[in-house]
Amino acid sequence: MAAVAERTGQSEPSRPDLVRALLATVGVIADRLCATVLLFNVEAVGDGPIDRRLRDSPAPVALTLLDLVHHPPLLAPQTLTVVENPSVMEVTFIAGVRQPIACTSGQLRAIDHVFFQLAVAHGVRLRYAGDIDTAGKQIAAVVASTYGAEIVAMDDDVASEARHHPPATPRPRTREGEQSHACAGAATPVFQEHDVLLARILAHHRG
C-alpha cells in the first residue's frame, strides 16, 4: 500500500474501503467475496438481482462486497438499525421482528463502509448499536461521525442497568471469527446480546 501511495503521489489511506480504491487504480483487486454484511427486512425498490434477493428472502441475506459494487440495491428511505453481532440478527429472525436491521460484524471493513455510503446516498436513517466496551464505543463513534448514525442502547444508564441484571439467556462464549473486546482494567463489557440491550435495540418493533 505504501508503495502504491508513493507511486501515485497520494497519502496512504487508513480506511479499508479507501485502501481498496487506491489499489484498484493500479489494477490490484483485493478479495471481494469473503466478507459479508447481513441484511434483514431491508426494503429495496430496484429491479436488480440483489433487490430481488432482499425482497424475496424470508431470512437474513448475506451480501458480499462484489454484490454491493456490481449490483448495488436501490434502498428505500427507511430507518435501519445496524448491529455489531450476528447473534442479534438470529434473535430478530426467531422473534419475528419486522424492523429493517443489518449486521456489520465488529470492526468496520471495506464492505461495511461501502454499505453505509450506499445507505446514506439513498436517504436511509441509520441507528447503530454495538457492544458496550472500548472497541464497541470506538466503532460507534466512527459510524456516528462519518455517517450520521444515531447511537442506541449504548449509554451509561443502559450499561448500568445491564450490569445489575444478569442476562436471562447466557451469551455464547465465542463468536466465529471474532475476538473479545475486553481490555485489562476496563469496565466490565456488556455485550449487545444482553436482554436489557436487546429490549432497547428492538423496542416497539417485535412482530
Tab-separated table of N, CA and C in Angstrom, residues 28-178:
chain	number	residue	atom	x	y	z
A	28	VAL	N	-4.833	-3.637	-8.827
A	28	VAL	CA	-4.824	-4.637	-7.756
A	28	VAL	C	-6.233	-4.733	-7.169
A	29	ILE	N	-6.880	-5.872	-7.371
A	29	ILE	CA	-8.235	-6.084	-6.864
A	29	ILE	C	-8.174	-7.010	-5.655
A	30	ALA	N	-8.473	-6.485	-4.493
A	30	ALA	CA	-8.461	-7.287	-3.267
A	30	ALA	C	-9.703	-8.168	-3.208
A	31	ASP	N	-9.680	-9.180	-2.360
A	31	ASP	CA	-10.794	-10.113	-2.217
A	31	ASP	C	-12.095	-9.372	-1.932
A	32	ARG	N	-13.127	-9.737	-2.682
A	32	ARG	CA	-14.425	-9.087	-2.522
A	32	ARG	C	-15.529	-10.079	-2.180
A	33	LEU	N	-15.155	-11.298	-1.801
A	33	LEU	CA	-16.146	-12.339	-1.593
A	33	LEU	C	-16.235	-12.847	-0.157
A	34	CYS	N	-15.139	-12.783	0.592
A	34	CYS	CA	-15.135	-13.396	1.929
A	34	CYS	C	-15.976	-12.622	2.936
A	35	ALA	N	-15.801	-11.319	2.983
A	35	ALA	CA	-16.535	-10.510	3.963
A	35	ALA	C	-17.966	-10.286	3.485
A	36	THR	N	-18.905	-10.324	4.427
A	36	THR	CA	-20.306	-10.088	4.098
A	36	THR	C	-20.939	-9.134	5.100
A	37	VAL	N	-22.028	-8.532	4.671
A	37	VAL	CA	-22.896	-7.762	5.565
A	37	VAL	C	-24.260	-8.430	5.517
A	38	LEU	N	-24.886	-8.586	6.683
A	38	LEU	CA	-26.185	-9.252	6.773
A	38	LEU	C	-27.306	-8.217	6.782
A	39	LEU	N	-28.331	-8.447	5.968
A	39	LEU	CA	-29.487	-7.553	5.911
A	39	LEU	C	-30.767	-8.361	6.143
A	40	PHE	N	-31.697	-7.770	6.883
A	40	PHE	CA	-32.966	-8.430	7.172
A	40	PHE	C	-34.071	-7.378	7.223
A	41	ASN	N	-35.155	-7.624	6.516
A	41	ASN	CA	-36.301	-6.697	6.459
A	41	ASN	C	-35.945	-5.355	5.829
A	42	VAL	N	-34.855	-5.303	5.086
A	42	VAL	CA	-34.433	-4.048	4.453
A	42	VAL	C	-35.190	-3.885	3.139
A	43	GLU	N	-35.863	-2.756	2.990
A	43	GLU	CA	-36.705	-2.524	1.814
A	43	GLU	C	-35.860	-2.032	0.640
A	44	ALA	N	-35.877	-2.800	-0.437
A	44	ALA	CA	-35.184	-2.430	-1.671
A	44	ALA	C	-36.224	-2.269	-2.772
A	45	VAL	N	-36.097	-1.224	-3.589
A	45	VAL	CA	-37.141	-0.903	-4.569
A	45	VAL	C	-36.639	-0.945	-6.002
A	46	GLY	N	-35.398	-1.420	-6.192
A	46	GLY	CA	-34.862	-1.507	-7.539
A	46	GLY	C	-35.259	-2.793	-8.237
A	47	ASP	N	-34.754	-2.976	-9.465
A	47	ASP	CA	-35.073	-4.155	-10.265
A	47	ASP	C	-33.891	-5.116	-10.395
A	48	GLY	N	-32.785	-4.834	-9.721
A	48	GLY	CA	-31.599	-5.657	-9.854
A	48	GLY	C	-31.689	-6.965	-9.092
A	49	PRO	N	-30.717	-7.867	-9.306
A	49	PRO	CA	-30.748	-9.180	-8.645
A	49	PRO	C	-30.647	-9.101	-7.132
A	50	ILE	N	-29.908	-8.126	-6.608
A	50	ILE	CA	-29.784	-8.005	-5.146
A	50	ILE	C	-31.079	-7.460	-4.554
A	51	ASP	N	-31.707	-6.521	-5.257
A	51	ASP	CA	-33.016	-6.020	-4.806
A	51	ASP	C	-34.006	-7.172	-4.689
A	52	ARG	N	-34.009	-8.048	-5.695
A	52	ARG	CA	-34.955	-9.170	-5.688
A	52	ARG	C	-34.636	-10.144	-4.559
A	53	ARG	N	-33.346	-10.390	-4.295
A	53	ARG	CA	-32.977	-11.265	-3.181
A	53	ARG	C	-33.473	-10.709	-1.857
A	54	LEU	N	-33.309	-9.405	-1.669
A	54	LEU	CA	-33.739	-8.786	-0.417
A	54	LEU	C	-35.253	-8.856	-0.258
A	55	ARG	N	-35.980	-8.682	-1.354
A	55	ARG	CA	-37.439	-8.722	-1.266
A	55	ARG	C	-37.968	-10.143	-1.088
A	56	ASP	N	-37.308	-11.116	-1.713
A	56	ASP	CA	-37.857	-12.475	-1.753
A	56	ASP	C	-37.456	-13.337	-0.561
A	57	SER	N	-36.340	-13.017	0.088
A	57	SER	CA	-35.852	-13.896	1.144
A	57	SER	C	-36.619	-13.686	2.446
A	58	PRO	N	-37.112	-14.779	3.071
A	58	PRO	CA	-37.763	-14.656	4.373
A	58	PRO	C	-36.773	-14.625	5.529
A	59	ALA	N	-35.494	-14.807	5.225
A	59	ALA	CA	-34.440	-14.872	6.242
A	59	ALA	C	-33.390	-13.807	5.953
A	60	PRO	N	-32.485	-13.536	6.904
A	60	PRO	CA	-31.402	-12.582	6.651
A	60	PRO	C	-30.607	-12.963	5.407
A	61	VAL	N	-30.183	-11.941	4.664
A	61	VAL	CA	-29.438	-12.128	3.417
A	61	VAL	C	-28.005	-11.647	3.612
A	62	ALA	N	-27.048	-12.479	3.241
A	62	ALA	CA	-25.628	-12.116	3.316
A	62	ALA	C	-25.180	-11.574	1.967
A	63	LEU	N	-24.730	-10.327	1.943
A	63	LEU	CA	-24.251	-9.711	0.709
A	63	LEU	C	-22.740	-9.537	0.771
A	64	THR	N	-22.065	-9.798	-0.340
A	64	THR	CA	-20.625	-9.602	-0.433
A	64	THR	C	-20.317	-8.212	-0.971
A	65	LEU	N	-19.048	-7.853	-0.899
A	65	LEU	CA	-18.630	-6.570	-1.479
A	65	LEU	C	-18.854	-6.571	-2.991
A	66	LEU	N	-18.666	-7.723	-3.623
A	66	LEU	CA	-18.922	-7.828	-5.061
A	66	LEU	C	-20.386	-7.536	-5.374
A	67	ASP	N	-21.294	-8.035	-4.533
A	67	ASP	CA	-22.716	-7.743	-4.718
A	67	ASP	C	-22.979	-6.242	-4.679
A	68	LEU	N	-22.403	-5.584	-3.677
A	68	LEU	CA	-22.681	-4.159	-3.489
A	68	LEU	C	-22.045	-3.297	-4.567
A	69	VAL	N	-20.933	-3.751	-5.118
A	69	VAL	CA	-20.234	-2.966	-6.141
A	69	VAL	C	-20.837	-3.194	-7.526
A	70	HIS	N	-21.137	-4.449	-7.862
A	70	HIS	CA	-21.613	-4.768	-9.208
A	70	HIS	C	-23.122	-4.639	-9.354
A	71	HIS	N	-23.872	-4.932	-8.304
A	71	HIS	CA	-25.337	-4.855	-8.380
A	71	HIS	C	-25.888	-4.162	-7.133
A	72	PRO	N	-25.502	-2.923	-6.880
A	72	PRO	CA	-25.958	-2.252	-5.656
A	72	PRO	C	-27.476	-2.133	-5.626
A	73	PRO	N	-28.088	-2.512	-4.513
A	73	PRO	CA	-29.545	-2.379	-4.429
A	73	PRO	C	-29.956	-0.917	-4.296
A	74	LEU	N	-31.169	-0.631	-4.719
A	74	LEU	CA	-31.751	0.693	-4.532
A	74	LEU	C	-32.584	0.623	-3.257
A	75	LEU	N	-32.070	1.217	-2.186
A	75	LEU	CA	-32.741	1.142	-0.900
A	75	LEU	C	-33.787	2.238	-0.767
A	76	ALA	N	-34.952	1.869	-0.258
A	76	ALA	CA	-35.985	2.859	0.005
A	76	ALA	C	-35.608	3.658	1.249
A	77	PRO	N	-36.022	4.927	1.350
A	77	PRO	CA	-35.807	5.668	2.600
A	77	PRO	C	-36.480	4.925	3.752
A	78	GLN	N	-35.745	4.666	4.803
A	78	GLN	CA	-36.243	3.893	5.932
A	78	GLN	C	-35.308	4.115	7.110
A	79	THR	N	-35.729	3.697	8.283
A	79	THR	CA	-34.865	3.715	9.451
A	79	THR	C	-34.250	2.330	9.599
A	80	LEU	N	-32.934	2.256	9.536
A	80	LEU	CA	-32.220	0.987	9.548
A	80	LEU	C	-31.372	0.880	10.804
A	81	THR	N	-31.629	-0.156	11.589
A	81	THR	CA	-30.829	-0.424	12.775
A	81	THR	C	-29.665	-1.324	12.389
A	82	VAL	N	-28.447	-0.893	12.686
A	82	VAL	CA	-27.252	-1.673	12.382
A	82	VAL	C	-26.650	-2.165	13.693
A	83	VAL	N	-26.403	-3.465	13.772
A	83	VAL	CA	-25.855	-4.062	14.983
A	83	VAL	C	-24.472	-4.628	14.711
A	84	GLU	N	-23.792	-4.980	15.799
A	84	GLU	CA	-22.406	-5.441	15.697
A	84	GLU	C	-22.285	-6.960	15.632
A	85	ASN	N	-23.252	-7.682	16.185
A	85	ASN	CA	-23.092	-9.119	16.373
A	85	ASN	C	-24.146	-9.924	15.629
A	86	PRO	N	-23.740	-10.942	14.857
A	86	PRO	CA	-24.697	-11.752	14.097
A	86	PRO	C	-25.751	-12.427	14.963
A	87	SER	N	-25.424	-12.721	16.228
A	87	SER	CA	-26.404	-13.370	17.092
A	87	SER	C	-27.638	-12.507	17.299
A	88	VAL	N	-27.486	-11.183	17.200
A	88	VAL	CA	-28.650	-10.298	17.314
A	88	VAL	C	-29.561	-10.493	16.110
A	89	MET	N	-28.977	-10.712	14.942
A	89	MET	CA	-29.774	-10.995	13.749
A	89	MET	C	-30.568	-12.285	13.936
A	90	GLU	N	-29.928	-13.282	14.558
A	90	GLU	CA	-30.613	-14.550	14.817
A	90	GLU	C	-31.832	-14.319	15.716
A	91	VAL	N	-31.676	-13.473	16.737
A	91	VAL	CA	-32.787	-13.167	17.633
A	91	VAL	C	-33.917	-12.490	16.866
A	92	THR	N	-33.584	-11.534	16.020
A	92	THR	CA	-34.625	-10.815	15.276
A	92	THR	C	-35.409	-11.760	14.375
A	93	PHE	N	-34.710	-12.719	13.774
A	93	PHE	CA	-35.372	-13.669	12.884
A	93	PHE	C	-36.293	-14.595	13.672
A	94	ILE	N	-35.785	-15.161	14.760
A	94	ILE	CA	-36.577	-16.097	15.575
A	94	ILE	C	-37.785	-15.401	16.190
A	95	ALA	N	-37.591	-14.159	16.630
A	95	ALA	CA	-38.663	-13.431	17.316
A	95	ALA	C	-39.662	-12.785	16.363
A	96	GLY	N	-39.421	-12.870	15.082
A	96	GLY	CA	-40.347	-12.276	14.125
A	96	GLY	C	-40.324	-10.763	14.115
A	97	VAL	N	-39.155	-10.183	14.391
A	97	VAL	CA	-39.018	-8.728	14.383
A	97	VAL	C	-39.193	-8.210	12.958
A	98	ARG	N	-39.911	-7.101	12.807
A	98	ARG	CA	-40.224	-6.566	11.474
A	98	ARG	C	-39.338	-5.393	11.065
A	99	GLN	N	-38.588	-4.835	11.978
A	99	GLN	CA	-37.833	-3.638	11.643
A	99	GLN	C	-36.660	-3.960	10.723
A	100	PRO	N	-36.280	-3.041	9.833
A	100	PRO	CA	-35.091	-3.232	8.998
A	100	PRO	C	-33.851	-3.270	9.886
A	101	ILE	N	-33.012	-4.267	9.673
A	101	ILE	CA	-31.834	-4.422	10.518
A	101	ILE	C	-30.686	-4.972	9.683
A	102	ALA	N	-29.468	-4.564	10.025
A	102	ALA	CA	-28.271	-5.031	9.327
A	102	ALA	C	-27.200	-5.340	10.356
A	103	CYS	N	-26.236	-6.158	9.984
A	103	CYS	CA	-25.142	-6.509	10.882
A	103	CYS	C	-23.824	-6.369	10.159
A	104	THR	N	-22.901	-5.619	10.784
A	104	THR	CA	-21.582	-5.394	10.189
A	104	THR	C	-20.485	-6.209	10.857
A	105	SER	N	-20.809	-6.974	11.881
A	105	SER	CA	-19.879	-7.951	12.490
A	105	SER	C	-18.565	-7.365	12.985
A	106	GLY	N	-18.651	-6.458	13.957
A	106	GLY	CA	-17.434	-5.992	14.614
A	106	GLY	C	-16.748	-4.835	13.911
A	107	GLN	N	-15.420	-4.860	13.931
A	107	GLN	CA	-14.637	-3.766	13.360
A	107	GLN	C	-15.015	-3.528	11.905
A	108	LEU	N	-15.100	-2.267	11.526
A	108	LEU	CA	-15.578	-1.918	10.197
A	108	LEU	C	-14.567	-2.295	9.119
A	109	ARG	N	-15.057	-3.012	8.124
A	109	ARG	CA	-14.249	-3.419	6.979
A	109	ARG	C	-14.679	-2.618	5.753
A	110	ALA	N	-14.030	-2.871	4.622
A	110	ALA	CA	-14.368	-2.141	3.404
A	110	ALA	C	-15.840	-2.303	3.057
A	111	ILE	N	-16.358	-3.527	3.173
A	111	ILE	CA	-17.754	-3.770	2.815
A	111	ILE	C	-18.704	-2.958	3.682
A	112	ASP	N	-18.361	-2.778	4.944
A	112	ASP	CA	-19.222	-2.015	5.851
A	112	ASP	C	-19.269	-0.545	5.453
A	113	HIS	N	-18.101	0.019	5.129
A	113	HIS	CA	-18.070	1.412	4.688
A	113	HIS	C	-18.847	1.590	3.383
A	114	VAL	N	-18.697	0.658	2.461
A	114	VAL	CA	-19.426	0.744	1.192
A	114	VAL	C	-20.930	0.669	1.444
A	115	PHE	N	-21.340	-0.210	2.352
A	115	PHE	CA	-22.765	-0.321	2.657
A	115	PHE	C	-23.295	0.950	3.310
A	116	PHE	N	-22.566	1.500	4.271
A	116	PHE	CA	-23.007	2.738	4.919
A	116	PHE	C	-23.118	3.874	3.899
A	117	GLN	N	-22.155	3.975	2.993
A	117	GLN	CA	-22.202	5.016	1.970
A	117	GLN	C	-23.431	4.862	1.085
A	118	LEU	N	-23.733	3.611	0.718
A	118	LEU	CA	-24.910	3.335	-0.101
A	118	LEU	C	-26.180	3.744	0.637
A	119	ALA	N	-26.269	3.381	1.908
A	119	ALA	CA	-27.451	3.702	2.698
A	119	ALA	C	-27.657	5.213	2.802
A	120	VAL	N	-26.588	5.932	3.112
A	120	VAL	CA	-26.687	7.383	3.242
A	120	VAL	C	-27.088	8.020	1.912
A	121	ALA	N	-26.521	7.530	0.821
A	121	ALA	CA	-26.838	8.078	-0.504
A	121	ALA	C	-28.315	7.896	-0.853
A	122	HIS	N	-28.945	6.862	-0.297
A	122	HIS	CA	-30.346	6.584	-0.594
A	122	HIS	C	-31.296	7.136	0.464
A	123	GLY	N	-30.791	7.969	1.353
A	123	GLY	CA	-31.659	8.621	2.324
A	123	GLY	C	-32.093	7.741	3.471
A	124	VAL	N	-31.319	6.707	3.772
A	124	VAL	CA	-31.643	5.821	4.880
A	124	VAL	C	-31.199	6.457	6.195
A	125	ARG	N	-32.076	6.446	7.188
A	125	ARG	CA	-31.741	6.945	8.523
A	125	ARG	C	-31.113	5.810	9.313
A	126	LEU	N	-29.904	6.003	9.801
A	126	LEU	CA	-29.151	4.940	10.451
A	126	LEU	C	-29.218	5.031	11.965
A	127	ARG	N	-29.456	3.890	12.601
A	127	ARG	CA	-29.300	3.710	14.041
A	127	ARG	C	-28.217	2.657	14.226
A	128	TYR	N	-27.310	2.887	15.170
A	128	TYR	CA	-26.239	1.911	15.382
A	128	TYR	C	-26.193	1.483	16.837
A	129	ALA	N	-26.031	0.175	17.054
A	129	ALA	CA	-25.897	-0.372	18.401
A	129	ALA	C	-24.786	-1.407	18.402
A	130	GLY	N	-23.895	-1.318	19.381
A	130	GLY	CA	-22.803	-2.272	19.492
A	130	GLY	C	-22.597	-2.713	20.923
A	131	ASP	N	-21.576	-3.525	21.132
A	131	ASP	CA	-21.211	-3.917	22.488
A	131	ASP	C	-20.780	-2.680	23.276
A	132	ILE	N	-21.050	-2.680	24.564
A	132	ILE	CA	-20.621	-1.569	25.413
A	132	ILE	C	-19.268	-1.953	26.007
A	133	ASP	N	-18.246	-1.669	25.276
A	133	ASP	CA	-16.863	-1.873	25.705
A	133	ASP	C	-16.009	-0.906	24.898
A	134	THR	N	-14.713	-0.941	25.105
A	134	THR	CA	-13.837	0.043	24.453
A	134	THR	C	-13.942	-0.014	22.942
A	135	ALA	N	-13.778	-1.192	22.378
A	135	ALA	CA	-13.816	-1.316	20.923
A	135	ALA	C	-15.196	-0.990	20.372
A	136	GLY	N	-16.243	-1.439	21.072
A	136	GLY	CA	-17.593	-1.159	20.608
A	136	GLY	C	-17.896	0.324	20.549
A	137	LYS	N	-17.436	1.060	21.556
A	137	LYS	CA	-17.654	2.506	21.563
A	137	LYS	C	-16.852	3.201	20.465
A	138	GLN	N	-15.657	2.695	20.182
A	138	GLN	CA	-14.851	3.264	19.100
A	138	GLN	C	-15.534	3.073	17.751
A	139	ILE	N	-16.072	1.874	17.534
A	139	ILE	CA	-16.787	1.611	16.282
A	139	ILE	C	-17.992	2.540	16.162
A	140	ALA	N	-18.763	2.651	17.242
A	140	ALA	CA	-19.958	3.500	17.231
A	140	ALA	C	-19.603	4.951	16.928
A	141	ALA	N	-18.492	5.424	17.492
A	141	ALA	CA	-18.079	6.808	17.259
A	141	ALA	C	-17.765	7.049	15.788
A	142	VAL	N	-17.139	6.076	15.136
A	142	VAL	CA	-16.822	6.208	13.711
A	142	VAL	C	-18.103	6.237	12.880
A	143	VAL	N	-19.032	5.350	13.187
A	143	VAL	CA	-20.285	5.296	12.433
A	143	VAL	C	-21.085	6.586	12.612
A	144	ALA	N	-21.086	7.111	13.825
A	144	ALA	CA	-21.825	8.345	14.088
A	144	ALA	C	-21.187	9.538	13.397
A	145	SER	N	-19.864	9.677	13.525
A	145	SER	CA	-19.190	10.850	12.974
A	145	SER	C	-19.091	10.814	11.456
A	146	THR	N	-18.952	9.628	10.882
A	146	THR	CA	-18.764	9.515	9.438
A	146	THR	C	-20.081	9.449	8.681
A	147	TYR	N	-21.078	8.773	9.274
A	147	TYR	CA	-22.320	8.526	8.537
A	147	TYR	C	-23.566	9.079	9.228
A	148	GLY	N	-23.384	9.802	10.321
A	148	GLY	CA	-24.508	10.461	10.973
A	148	GLY	C	-25.478	9.538	11.672
A	149	ALA	N	-25.027	8.358	12.078
A	149	ALA	CA	-25.921	7.402	12.726
A	149	ALA	C	-26.281	7.840	14.142
A	150	GLU	N	-27.491	7.513	14.548
A	150	GLU	CA	-27.924	7.692	15.930
A	150	GLU	C	-27.439	6.479	16.721
A	151	ILE	N	-26.771	6.697	17.841
A	151	ILE	CA	-26.285	5.595	18.668
A	151	ILE	C	-27.370	5.217	19.669
A	152	VAL	N	-27.727	3.943	19.724
A	152	VAL	CA	-28.788	3.478	20.609
A	152	VAL	C	-28.278	2.347	21.498
A	153	ALA	N	-28.864	2.252	22.679
A	153	ALA	CA	-28.600	1.172	23.638
A	153	ALA	C	-27.130	1.052	24.009
A	154	MET	N	-26.431	2.189	24.106
A	154	MET	CA	-25.021	2.156	24.472
A	154	MET	C	-24.660	3.198	25.518
A	155	ASP	N	-25.649	3.875	26.081
A	155	ASP	CA	-25.345	4.945	27.030
A	155	ASP	C	-25.078	4.371	28.422
A	156	ASP	N	-24.629	5.215	29.325
A	156	ASP	CA	-24.238	4.773	30.670
A	156	ASP	C	-25.407	4.176	31.449
A	157	ASP	N	-26.613	4.730	31.271
A	157	ASP	CA	-27.769	4.211	32.000
A	157	ASP	C	-28.083	2.779	31.577
A	158	VAL	N	-28.007	2.517	30.271
A	158	VAL	CA	-28.258	1.159	29.773
A	158	VAL	C	-27.192	0.209	30.297
A	159	ALA	N	-25.924	0.640	30.257
A	159	ALA	CA	-24.830	-0.206	30.743
A	159	ALA	C	-25.007	-0.528	32.218
A	160	SER	N	-25.377	0.475	33.020
A	160	SER	CA	-25.562	0.263	34.449
A	160	SER	C	-26.703	-0.711	34.722
A	161	GLU	N	-27.826	-0.532	34.022
A	161	GLU	CA	-28.965	-1.434	34.200
A	161	GLU	C	-28.582	-2.863	33.834
A	162	ALA	N	-27.848	-3.027	32.748
A	162	ALA	CA	-27.466	-4.367	32.309
A	162	ALA	C	-26.526	-5.041	33.300
A	163	ARG	N	-25.577	-4.271	33.843
A	163	ARG	CA	-24.613	-4.859	34.779
A	163	ARG	C	-25.274	-5.285	36.086
A	164	HIS	N	-26.425	-4.683	36.403
A	164	HIS	CA	-27.127	-5.036	37.635
A	164	HIS	C	-28.183	-6.117	37.423
A	165	HIS	N	-28.337	-6.560	36.173
A	165	HIS	CA	-29.322	-7.595	35.878
A	165	HIS	C	-28.675	-8.644	34.980
A	166	PRO	N	-28.278	-9.777	35.549
A	166	PRO	CA	-27.688	-10.841	34.731
A	166	PRO	C	-28.637	-11.231	33.604
A	167	PRO	N	-28.119	-11.506	32.414
A	167	PRO	CA	-28.986	-11.826	31.279
A	167	PRO	C	-29.767	-13.111	31.511
A	168	ALA	N	-30.990	-13.137	30.994
A	168	ALA	CA	-31.824	-14.329	31.126
A	168	ALA	C	-31.303	-15.454	30.249
A	169	THR	N	-30.663	-15.084	29.144
A	169	THR	CA	-30.065	-16.082	28.253
A	169	THR	C	-28.571	-15.857	28.223
A	170	PRO	N	-27.754	-16.879	28.487
A	170	PRO	CA	-26.306	-16.689	28.531
A	170	PRO	C	-25.744	-16.284	27.181
A	171	ARG	N	-24.738	-15.436	27.208
A	171	ARG	CA	-24.038	-15.043	25.984
A	171	ARG	C	-23.149	-16.195	25.528
A	172	PRO	N	-23.089	-16.484	24.206
A	172	PRO	CA	-22.171	-17.513	23.718
A	172	PRO	C	-20.739	-17.184	24.124
A	173	ARG	N	-19.958	-18.206	24.440
A	173	ARG	CA	-18.590	-17.983	24.892
A	173	ARG	C	-17.713	-17.390	23.790
A	174	THR	N	-17.936	-17.797	22.554
A	174	THR	CA	-17.132	-17.289	21.442
A	174	THR	C	-18.031	-16.991	20.264
A	175	ARG	N	-17.567	-16.112	19.406
A	175	ARG	CA	-18.228	-15.857	18.136
A	175	ARG	C	-17.241	-16.187	17.035
A	176	GLU	N	-17.693	-16.885	16.033
A	176	GLU	CA	-16.805	-17.322	14.960
A	176	GLU	C	-16.113	-16.123	14.313
A	177	GLY	N	-14.773	-16.195	14.239
A	177	GLY	CA	-14.007	-15.144	13.591
A	177	GLY	C	-13.915	-13.856	14.359
A	178	GLU	N	-14.241	-13.874	15.658
A	178	GLU	CA	-14.263	-12.638	16.434
A	178	GLU	C	-13.532	-12.835	17.745
